[in-house]
mmCIF file of C-alpha atoms in Angstrom:
data_model
loop_
_atom_site.group_PDB
_atom_site.id
_atom_site.type_symbol
_atom_site.label_atom_id
_atom_site.label_comp_id
_atom_site.label_asym_id
_atom_site.label_seq_id
_atom_site.Cartn_x
_atom_site.Cartn_y
_atom_site.Cartn_z
ATOM 1 C CA MET A 1 31.494 29.141 106.341
ATOM 2 C CA VAL A 2 31.985 27.000 103.247
ATOM 3 C CA GLU A 3 29.644 26.816 100.253
ATOM 4 C CA PHE A 4 29.057 24.124 97.685
ATOM 5 C CA ILE A 5 26.903 24.134 94.574
ATOM 6 C CA PHE A 6 25.278 21.041 93.116
ATOM 7 C CA ASN A 7 26.375 20.316 89.561
ATOM 8 C CA LYS A 8 23.393 18.532 88.016
ATOM 9 C CA PRO A 9 25.152 17.279 84.833
ATOM 10 C CA ALA A 10 27.992 15.816 86.923
ATOM 11 C CA GLY A 11 25.650 14.711 89.706
ATOM 12 C CA LYS A 12 27.899 15.977 92.479
ATOM 13 C CA PHE A 13 28.735 19.010 94.621
ATOM 14 C CA THR A 14 31.500 21.401 93.606
ATOM 15 C CA LYS A 15 33.161 24.136 95.646
ATOM 16 C CA LEU A 16 31.740 27.639 95.411
ATOM 17 C CA LEU A 17 34.699 29.994 95.809
ATOM 18 C CA ARG A 18 33.889 33.482 97.079
ATOM 19 C CA SER A 19 37.536 34.541 97.288
ATOM 20 C CA SER A 20 40.311 31.981 96.827
ATOM 21 C CA GLU A 21 40.993 28.271 97.120
ATOM 22 C CA GLU A 22 43.251 28.931 100.100
ATOM 23 C CA HIS A 23 40.541 30.843 101.963
ATOM 24 C CA PHE A 24 38.065 28.031 101.264
ATOM 25 C CA SER A 25 40.517 25.408 102.587
ATOM 26 C CA ILE A 26 41.128 27.359 105.806
ATOM 27 C CA ASN A 27 37.405 27.633 106.492
ATOM 28 C CA LEU A 28 36.824 23.960 105.719
ATOM 29 C CA SER A 29 39.629 22.798 108.032
ATOM 30 C CA MET A 30 38.247 24.959 110.850
ATOM 31 C CA LEU A 31 34.758 23.558 110.285
ATOM 32 C CA LEU A 32 36.016 19.978 110.380
ATOM 33 C CA LYS A 33 38.030 20.691 113.533
ATOM 34 C CA TRP A 34 35.087 21.969 115.548
ATOM 35 C CA SER A 35 32.212 19.994 114.031
ATOM 36 C CA PRO A 36 31.222 16.352 114.674
ATOM 37 C CA TYR A 37 32.412 15.471 111.146
ATOM 38 C CA LYS A 38 36.144 14.881 110.697
ATOM 39 C CA THR A 39 36.369 14.540 106.905
ATOM 40 C CA GLU A 40 34.932 16.383 103.930
ATOM 41 C CA THR A 41 33.295 13.170 102.702
ATOM 42 C CA GLU A 42 31.554 12.657 106.034
ATOM 43 C CA LEU A 43 30.366 16.254 105.967
ATOM 44 C CA MET A 44 28.963 16.004 102.434
ATOM 45 C CA LYS A 45 26.921 12.920 103.366
ATOM 46 C CA GLN A 46 24.657 15.180 105.434
ATOM 47 C CA PHE A 47 23.079 16.430 102.207
ATOM 48 C CA ASP A 48 21.830 12.950 101.309
ATOM 49 C CA SER A 49 18.840 13.169 103.673
ATOM 50 C CA ILE A 50 17.758 16.645 102.510
ATOM 51 C CA GLY A 51 16.818 15.826 98.936
ATOM 52 C CA ASN A 52 16.600 18.442 96.189
ATOM 53 C CA HIS A 53 16.080 21.331 98.595
ATOM 54 C CA GLY A 54 15.765 22.078 102.286
ATOM 55 C CA THR A 55 17.620 23.186 105.400
ATOM 56 C CA LYS A 56 19.148 20.891 107.996
ATOM 57 C CA PHE A 57 20.142 21.908 111.534
ATOM 58 C CA ILE A 58 22.638 19.795 113.456
ATOM 59 C CA ILE A 59 22.889 20.242 117.237
ATOM 60 C CA TYR A 60 25.946 18.885 119.041
ATOM 61 C CA ASN A 61 28.455 19.603 121.810
ATOM 62 C CA LEU A 62 25.789 20.796 124.226
ATOM 63 C CA LEU A 63 26.630 22.591 127.428
ATOM 64 C CA GLU A 64 25.722 21.019 130.740
ATOM 65 C CA THR A 65 23.676 22.486 133.553
ATOM 66 C CA ASP A 66 24.871 22.720 137.147
ATOM 67 C CA ASP A 67 23.199 19.359 137.744
ATOM 68 C CA GLY A 68 25.326 17.728 135.051
ATOM 69 C CA GLU A 69 22.486 17.405 132.528
ATOM 70 C CA ASN A 70 22.531 18.624 128.944
ATOM 71 C CA GLU A 71 20.940 22.028 128.395
ATOM 72 C CA LEU A 72 18.601 20.322 125.919
ATOM 73 C CA ASP A 73 16.745 17.090 126.677
ATOM 74 C CA PHE A 74 16.864 14.509 123.859
ATOM 75 C CA TYR A 75 15.890 11.510 125.971
ATOM 76 C CA SER A 76 12.467 12.141 127.528
ATOM 77 C CA ASP A 77 10.878 11.987 124.062
ATOM 78 C CA THR A 78 12.777 10.471 121.137
ATOM 79 C CA LYS A 79 10.731 12.542 118.660
ATOM 80 C CA ASP A 80 11.158 15.851 120.443
ATOM 81 C CA ILE A 81 13.780 18.255 121.802
ATOM 82 C CA GLN A 82 12.838 19.669 125.183
ATOM 83 C CA LEU A 83 14.119 22.095 127.741
ATOM 84 C CA PRO A 84 14.818 20.486 131.111
ATOM 85 C CA ARG A 85 12.122 21.409 133.578
ATOM 86 C CA ALA A 86 13.341 23.762 136.273
ATOM 87 C CA ALA A 87 14.197 22.402 139.690
ATOM 88 C CA GLY A 88 11.142 22.500 141.913
ATOM 89 C CA ALA A 89 8.729 22.445 138.968
ATOM 90 C CA PRO A 90 5.524 20.509 139.676
ATOM 91 C CA LYS A 91 5.720 16.815 138.848
ATOM 92 C CA VAL A 92 3.397 15.366 136.246
ATOM 93 C CA SER A 93 0.176 14.372 137.950
ATOM 94 C CA GLU A 94 -1.808 11.195 137.539
ATOM 95 C CA LYS A 95 -3.231 10.774 134.037
ATOM 96 C CA GLY A 96 -6.734 12.184 133.716
ATOM 97 C CA SER A 97 -6.588 14.442 136.765
ATOM 98 C CA SER A 98 -7.489 18.111 136.419
ATOM 99 C CA GLN A 99 -3.893 19.077 137.196
ATOM 100 C CA THR A 100 -2.610 16.848 134.398
ATOM 101 C CA ILE A 101 -5.102 18.385 131.952
ATOM 102 C CA GLY A 102 -3.699 21.802 132.782
ATOM 103 C CA GLN A 103 -0.105 20.589 132.424
ATOM 104 C CA GLU A 104 -0.842 19.052 129.032
ATOM 105 C CA TYR A 105 -2.483 22.176 127.604
ATOM 106 C CA ILE A 106 -0.381 23.605 124.800
ATOM 107 C CA SER A 107 0.286 26.930 126.569
ATOM 108 C CA ASN A 108 2.301 24.957 129.132
ATOM 109 C CA GLN A 109 3.767 22.352 126.775
ATOM 110 C CA LEU A 110 5.303 24.865 124.378
ATOM 111 C CA LEU A 111 7.424 26.259 127.227
ATOM 112 C CA TYR A 112 9.416 23.008 127.166
ATOM 113 C CA SER A 113 8.685 21.227 123.887
ATOM 114 C CA LEU A 114 10.141 22.276 120.532
ATOM 115 C CA ARG A 115 7.648 20.049 118.712
ATOM 116 C CA GLU A 116 4.666 21.708 120.401
ATOM 117 C CA TYR A 117 6.049 25.158 119.591
ATOM 118 C CA LEU A 118 6.661 24.256 115.946
ATOM 119 C CA SER A 119 3.130 22.826 115.658
ATOM 120 C CA ILE A 120 1.624 26.296 116.225
ATOM 121 C CA LEU A 121 4.373 28.270 114.460
ATOM 122 C CA TYR A 122 2.033 28.939 111.528
ATOM 123 C CA LEU A 123 -1.599 29.937 111.804
ATOM 124 C CA ARG A 124 -2.345 28.064 108.582
ATOM 125 C CA PRO A 125 -0.292 25.108 107.294
ATOM 126 C CA HIS A 126 2.577 26.410 105.190
ATOM 127 C CA PRO A 127 1.915 25.636 101.502
ATOM 128 C CA VAL A 128 5.573 25.213 100.510
ATOM 129 C CA PHE A 129 7.509 23.263 103.114
ATOM 130 C CA ARG A 130 7.213 20.831 105.991
ATOM 131 C CA ILE A 131 9.014 20.878 109.326
ATOM 132 C CA ILE A 132 10.706 17.594 110.255
ATOM 133 C CA LEU A 133 11.977 17.175 113.795
ATOM 134 C CA ARG A 134 14.133 14.161 114.617
ATOM 135 C CA GLY A 135 12.881 12.279 111.568
ATOM 136 C CA GLU A 136 9.154 12.899 112.098
ATOM 137 C CA VAL A 137 6.974 15.519 110.412
ATOM 138 C CA VAL A 138 5.546 18.137 112.797
ATOM 139 C CA LYS A 139 1.736 18.121 112.625
ATOM 140 C CA HIS A 140 0.063 21.512 112.338
ATOM 141 C CA HIS A 141 -2.026 22.582 115.325
ATOM 142 C CA ASN A 142 -4.594 25.379 115.092
ATOM 143 C CA ILE A 143 -5.097 26.899 118.541
ATOM 144 C CA ALA A 144 -8.530 28.192 117.510
ATOM 145 C CA ASP A 145 -9.721 24.582 117.255
ATOM 146 C CA ASP A 146 -9.127 24.237 121.013
ATOM 147 C CA ILE A 147 -11.561 27.042 121.884
ATOM 148 C CA LYS A 148 -15.160 26.496 123.003
ATOM 149 C CA PHE A 149 -17.988 29.025 123.418
ATOM 150 C CA HIS A 150 -16.064 31.061 120.870
ATOM 151 C CA GLU A 151 -16.987 34.338 119.273
ATOM 152 C CA PHE A 152 -15.513 36.140 116.264
ATOM 153 C CA ILE A 153 -14.980 39.841 116.869
ATOM 154 C CA ARG A 154 -14.016 42.332 114.199
ATOM 155 C CA TYR A 155 -11.406 44.935 115.059
ATOM 156 C CA LYS A 156 -10.441 47.834 112.812
ATOM 157 C CA PRO A 157 -7.240 49.602 113.942
ATOM 158 C CA ARG A 158 -7.798 53.327 113.496
ATOM 159 C CA THR A 159 -4.154 54.314 113.263
ATOM 160 C CA ALA A 160 -2.992 51.507 110.983
ATOM 161 C CA PRO A 161 -1.228 52.585 107.769
ATOM 162 C CA ASP A 162 -3.916 50.804 105.760
ATOM 163 C CA SER A 163 -7.203 52.309 106.869
ATOM 164 C CA GLU A 164 -9.138 49.422 105.298
ATOM 165 C CA VAL A 165 -7.561 46.801 107.585
ATOM 166 C CA VAL A 166 -10.084 44.694 109.481
ATOM 167 C CA VAL A 167 -8.930 41.957 111.862
ATOM 168 C CA VAL A 168 -11.171 39.089 112.957
ATOM 169 C CA LYS A 169 -10.257 37.762 116.385
ATOM 170 C CA THR A 170 -11.372 34.442 117.835
ATOM 171 C CA ILE A 171 -12.026 34.548 121.576
ATOM 172 C CA GLY A 172 -13.397 31.997 124.017
ATOM 173 C CA PHE A 173 -12.460 29.420 126.661
ATOM 174 C CA PRO A 174 -10.142 26.406 126.187
ATOM 175 C CA LYS A 175 -12.011 23.161 125.656
ATOM 176 C CA GLU A 176 -10.389 21.873 128.841
ATOM 177 C CA ALA A 177 -11.726 24.779 130.943
ATOM 178 C CA PRO A 178 -12.152 25.129 133.881
ATOM 179 C CA HIS A 179 -9.174 22.779 134.436
ATOM 180 C CA VAL A 180 -6.820 25.035 132.444
ATOM 181 C CA ASN A 181 -5.620 28.041 134.396
ATOM 182 C CA THR A 182 -4.311 30.301 131.653
ATOM 183 C CA HIS A 183 -5.288 33.222 129.489
ATOM 184 C CA GLY A 184 -3.858 35.214 126.630
ATOM 185 C CA PHE A 185 -3.899 35.842 122.889
ATOM 186 C CA SER A 186 -1.713 34.078 120.345
ATOM 187 C CA VAL A 187 -0.757 36.800 117.898
ATOM 188 C CA TYR A 188 0.408 36.013 114.370
ATOM 189 C CA HIS A 189 1.944 38.247 111.711
ATOM 190 C CA LYS A 190 1.552 37.166 108.080
ATOM 191 C CA ASN A 191 0.762 33.623 109.190
ATOM 192 C CA ARG A 192 3.823 33.353 111.487
ATOM 193 C CA LEU A 193 3.506 33.169 115.284
ATOM 194 C CA ILE A 194 5.053 36.156 117.065
ATOM 195 C CA ILE A 195 3.647 36.000 120.616
ATOM 196 C CA PRO A 196 2.008 32.844 122.014
ATOM 197 C CA PHE A 197 -0.601 33.396 124.736
ATOM 198 C CA TRP A 198 0.129 37.094 125.227
ATOM 199 C CA ARG A 199 -1.113 37.916 128.715
ATOM 200 C CA VAL A 200 -2.895 41.264 128.654
ATOM 201 C CA LEU A 201 -4.289 41.148 132.223
ATOM 202 C CA ASN A 202 -2.728 41.159 135.671
ATOM 203 C CA ASP A 203 -2.285 37.782 137.320
ATOM 204 C CA ASP A 204 -3.988 38.880 140.545
ATOM 205 C CA ASP A 205 -7.427 39.419 138.981
ATOM 206 C CA HIS A 206 -9.802 36.480 138.567
ATOM 207 C CA ARG A 207 -11.767 38.343 135.924
ATOM 208 C CA GLY A 208 -10.626 37.196 132.522
ATOM 209 C CA ASN A 209 -8.889 34.077 133.788
ATOM 210 C CA GLY A 210 -9.277 31.295 131.237
ATOM 211 C CA VAL A 211 -10.116 33.530 128.290
ATOM 212 C CA VAL A 212 -7.909 32.807 125.276
ATOM 213 C CA GLY A 213 -7.881 34.048 121.718
ATOM 214 C CA VAL A 214 -6.161 34.035 118.335
ATOM 215 C CA LEU A 215 -5.601 36.856 115.860
ATOM 216 C CA GLU A 216 -3.453 37.737 112.880
ATOM 217 C CA ALA A 217 -2.071 41.284 113.253
ATOM 218 C CA ASP A 218 -0.434 42.149 109.934
ATOM 219 C CA PHE A 219 -0.861 45.868 110.644
ATOM 220 C CA ILE A 220 1.857 45.973 113.334
ATOM 221 C CA GLU A 221 5.560 45.379 112.724
ATOM 222 C CA PRO A 222 7.408 42.531 114.479
ATOM 223 C CA THR A 223 10.912 42.819 115.879
ATOM 224 C CA LEU A 224 13.839 41.386 113.920
ATOM 225 C CA ASN A 225 13.948 38.171 115.969
ATOM 226 C CA LYS A 226 10.190 37.631 115.490
ATOM 227 C CA GLN A 227 9.728 37.276 119.271
ATOM 228 C CA GLY A 228 7.648 40.400 119.778
ATOM 229 C CA PHE A 229 6.312 43.557 118.197
ATOM 230 C CA LYS A 230 7.892 46.971 118.008
ATOM 231 C CA LYS A 231 6.557 49.331 120.672
ATOM 232 C CA THR A 232 4.235 51.687 118.819
ATOM 233 C CA ALA A 233 0.988 53.522 119.484
ATOM 234 C CA VAL A 234 -0.821 50.974 117.301
ATOM 235 C CA LEU A 235 0.434 48.113 119.503
ATOM 236 C CA GLU A 236 -0.603 49.928 122.685
ATOM 237 C CA LYS A 237 -4.109 50.452 121.352
ATOM 238 C CA LEU A 238 -4.349 46.810 120.358
ATOM 239 C CA GLU A 239 -3.275 45.701 123.841
ATOM 240 C CA LEU A 240 -5.848 47.999 125.434
ATOM 241 C CA ARG A 241 -8.610 46.660 123.185
ATOM 242 C CA LEU A 242 -7.639 43.066 123.932
ATOM 243 C CA LYS A 243 -7.902 43.808 127.659
ATOM 244 C CA GLN A 244 -11.367 45.262 127.163
ATOM 245 C CA MET A 245 -12.510 42.327 125.047
ATOM 246 C CA THR A 246 -11.190 39.821 127.573
ATOM 247 C CA LEU A 247 -13.068 41.406 130.468
ATOM 248 C CA GLU A 248 -16.224 41.917 128.405
ATOM 249 C CA TYR A 249 -16.240 38.310 127.269
ATOM 250 C CA TRP A 250 -15.586 37.087 130.820
ATOM 251 C CA ASP A 251 -18.367 39.216 132.290
ATOM 252 C CA LEU A 252 -20.845 37.852 129.770
ATOM 253 C CA HIS A 253 -19.820 34.192 129.654
ATOM 254 C CA CYS A 254 -17.985 33.199 132.835
ATOM 255 C CA GLY A 255 -21.132 31.405 133.999
ATOM 256 C CA LEU A 256 -20.526 28.804 131.306
ATOM 257 C CA ILE A 257 -17.320 27.844 133.094
ATOM 258 C CA LEU A 258 -18.112 28.600 136.724
ATOM 259 C CA SER A 259 -21.265 26.507 136.497
ATOM 260 C CA GLN A 260 -18.989 23.525 135.826
ATOM 261 C CA GLN A 261 -16.783 24.178 138.834
ATOM 262 C CA LEU A 262 -18.506 25.572 141.911
ATOM 263 C CA ASN A 263 -15.602 27.227 143.675
ATOM 264 C CA LYS A 264 -17.111 28.972 146.665
ATOM 265 C CA LYS A 265 -14.051 31.065 147.441
ATOM 266 C CA LEU A 266 -13.789 32.337 143.875
ATOM 267 C CA LEU A 267 -17.502 33.101 143.712
ATOM 268 C CA GLU A 268 -17.332 35.048 146.945
ATOM 269 C CA GLU A 269 -14.406 37.098 145.631
ATOM 270 C CA ILE A 270 -16.247 37.885 142.409
ATOM 271 C CA GLN A 271 -19.419 38.760 144.283
ATOM 272 C CA ASP A 272 -17.605 41.020 146.751
ATOM 273 C CA LYS A 273 -16.034 42.987 143.908
ATOM 274 C CA LYS A 274 -19.391 43.531 142.209
ATOM 275 C CA SER A 275 -21.885 43.798 145.099
ATOM 276 C CA ASN A 276 -21.274 47.496 145.752
ATOM 277 C CA GLU A 277 -21.882 48.383 142.117
ATOM 278 C CA MET A 278 -24.992 46.198 142.020
ATOM 279 C CA SER A 279 -26.455 47.861 145.113
ATOM 280 C CA ARG A 280 -25.679 51.336 143.811
ATOM 281 C CA ILE A 281 -27.505 50.790 140.526
ATOM 282 C CA THR A 282 -30.522 48.774 141.714
ATOM 283 C CA GLY A 283 -30.865 49.970 145.275
ATOM 284 C CA VAL A 284 -31.111 46.332 146.358
ATOM 285 C CA ASP A 285 -28.569 44.481 148.464
ATOM 286 C CA SER A 286 -26.754 41.751 146.531
ATOM 287 C CA PRO A 287 -27.612 38.117 147.411
ATOM 288 C CA LYS A 288 -25.068 36.125 149.373
ATOM 289 C CA VAL A 289 -23.461 32.790 148.642
ATOM 290 C CA GLY A 290 -25.255 29.985 150.465
ATOM 291 C CA SER A 291 -23.920 26.713 151.785
ATOM 292 C CA GLU A 292 -25.904 24.510 149.368
ATOM 293 C CA GLY A 293 -25.212 26.534 146.266
ATOM 294 C CA GLY A 294 -23.917 29.872 145.128
ATOM 295 C CA LEU A 295 -24.936 33.111 143.527
ATOM 296 C CA PHE A 296 -22.441 34.696 141.202
ATOM 297 C CA GLN A 297 -22.479 37.484 138.700
ATOM 298 C CA CYS A 298 -20.860 37.372 135.280
ATOM 299 C CA HIS A 299 -21.715 40.950 134.479
ATOM 300 C CA ALA A 300 -22.202 43.424 137.315
ATOM 301 C CA ILE A 301 -25.509 44.712 135.969
ATOM 302 C CA SER A 302 -26.595 41.954 133.632
ATOM 303 C CA LEU A 303 -27.596 38.451 134.730
ATOM 304 C CA TRP A 304 -27.507 36.636 138.049
ATOM 305 C CA HIS A 305 -26.841 32.911 137.902
ATOM 306 C CA PHE A 306 -27.756 30.532 140.709
ATOM 307 C CA GLN A 307 -25.740 27.348 141.112
ATOM 308 C CA GLU A 308 -27.578 24.588 142.982
ATOM 309 C CA LYS A 309 -25.739 21.281 142.893
ATOM 310 C CA GLU A 310 -25.855 20.192 139.217
ATOM 311 C CA LYS A 311 -28.604 22.610 138.173
ATOM 312 C CA LEU A 312 -27.968 26.078 136.786
ATOM 313 C CA ILE A 313 -30.791 28.639 136.986
ATOM 314 C CA VAL A 314 -30.540 31.992 135.214
ATOM 315 C CA LEU A 315 -32.627 34.704 136.835
ATOM 316 C CA PRO A 316 -34.263 37.418 134.685
ATOM 317 C CA PRO A 317 -32.010 40.337 133.801
ATOM 318 C CA ILE A 318 -32.174 43.547 135.747
ATOM 319 C CA ILE A 319 -33.490 46.529 133.791
ATOM 320 C CA LEU A 320 -30.485 48.569 132.710
ATOM 321 C CA PRO A 321 -30.253 52.356 132.950
ATOM 322 C CA PRO A 322 -31.181 54.106 129.666
ATOM 323 C CA ASN A 323 -27.623 55.389 129.133
ATOM 324 C CA HIS A 324 -25.943 52.025 129.751
ATOM 325 C CA GLU A 325 -23.875 50.730 126.835
ATOM 326 C CA TYR A 326 -23.937 46.952 126.731
ATOM 327 C CA PRO A 327 -20.499 45.462 126.034
ATOM 328 C CA LEU A 328 -19.654 43.367 122.990
ATOM 329 C CA ARG A 329 -22.469 44.782 120.897
ATOM 330 C CA GLY A 330 -23.993 42.395 118.392
ATOM 331 C CA SER A 331 -23.131 44.567 115.398
ATOM 332 C CA ASN A 332 -19.469 43.757 115.957
ATOM 333 C CA ILE A 333 -19.869 40.064 116.736
ATOM 334 C CA ILE A 334 -20.392 36.971 114.642
ATOM 335 C CA THR A 335 -21.281 34.173 117.041
ATOM 336 C CA SER A 336 -21.217 30.493 116.247
#
């Protein structure tokens, strides 16, 4: 490493010696040998594009994959740096198709695109600096703006060091639902993204599929690389609560999505899982899915919805047992 300091009166950079001139010269010669810049003058020109302050990353001498391609893709998008898509990955579908909508959703794009990842790196636009990638400013993207049928749920961690901490979580469905097959919570810490689309449910359960959310969890401590949180009892309780909220929201609101996409197989699976519970509570056999439409249940003992072509009919709610606790109680929800 070599260091320079800008001398304002002289208008030029001067060497910052931490030990000796000889040690500085050895480091500089090694840097010039292994960097893309062969002279000190050429190296110092890199500061011209930074201005009065900033940080500049230079990527070069990339490794190649087994297929002979660079490990980073600079050619598919001249304003982005991407990871090559794995062999056998699905090809991009025709523009406008439901498969393309799912592929273009940010939860999938950020797996490959550095620009997409940087766009959601901060929950709120950073007040001090901008991120410039390949000469173009990265536009801020708020994931919460992509959520429809959203609710704001307050969560107060009981074991947090600050007992007054209250977290407001945004939960709902992606605007592109039901064409987006994803779920998870994007968790931020002090405005910085730690985990994007944290999956809190098993992949083999249709319940909760499509439910996404955003929260800022300043009460838990991230790991040093900012790619996760330290395993603590507070984190475990948060994960458990997020699971509960996901299933509660799905049970109450899945009809808003399923009514847009009558998937008979999915409806039958949901109905089969809930029919036994429905019969046990009401003493009445659950209705069956018909050929012209479908009956499905978003909450096992709440409302039945009937899908008939383009028309959605909501049947009256079943009277609940006196000791039943309705999920997502209104006292904890601000709905917009």
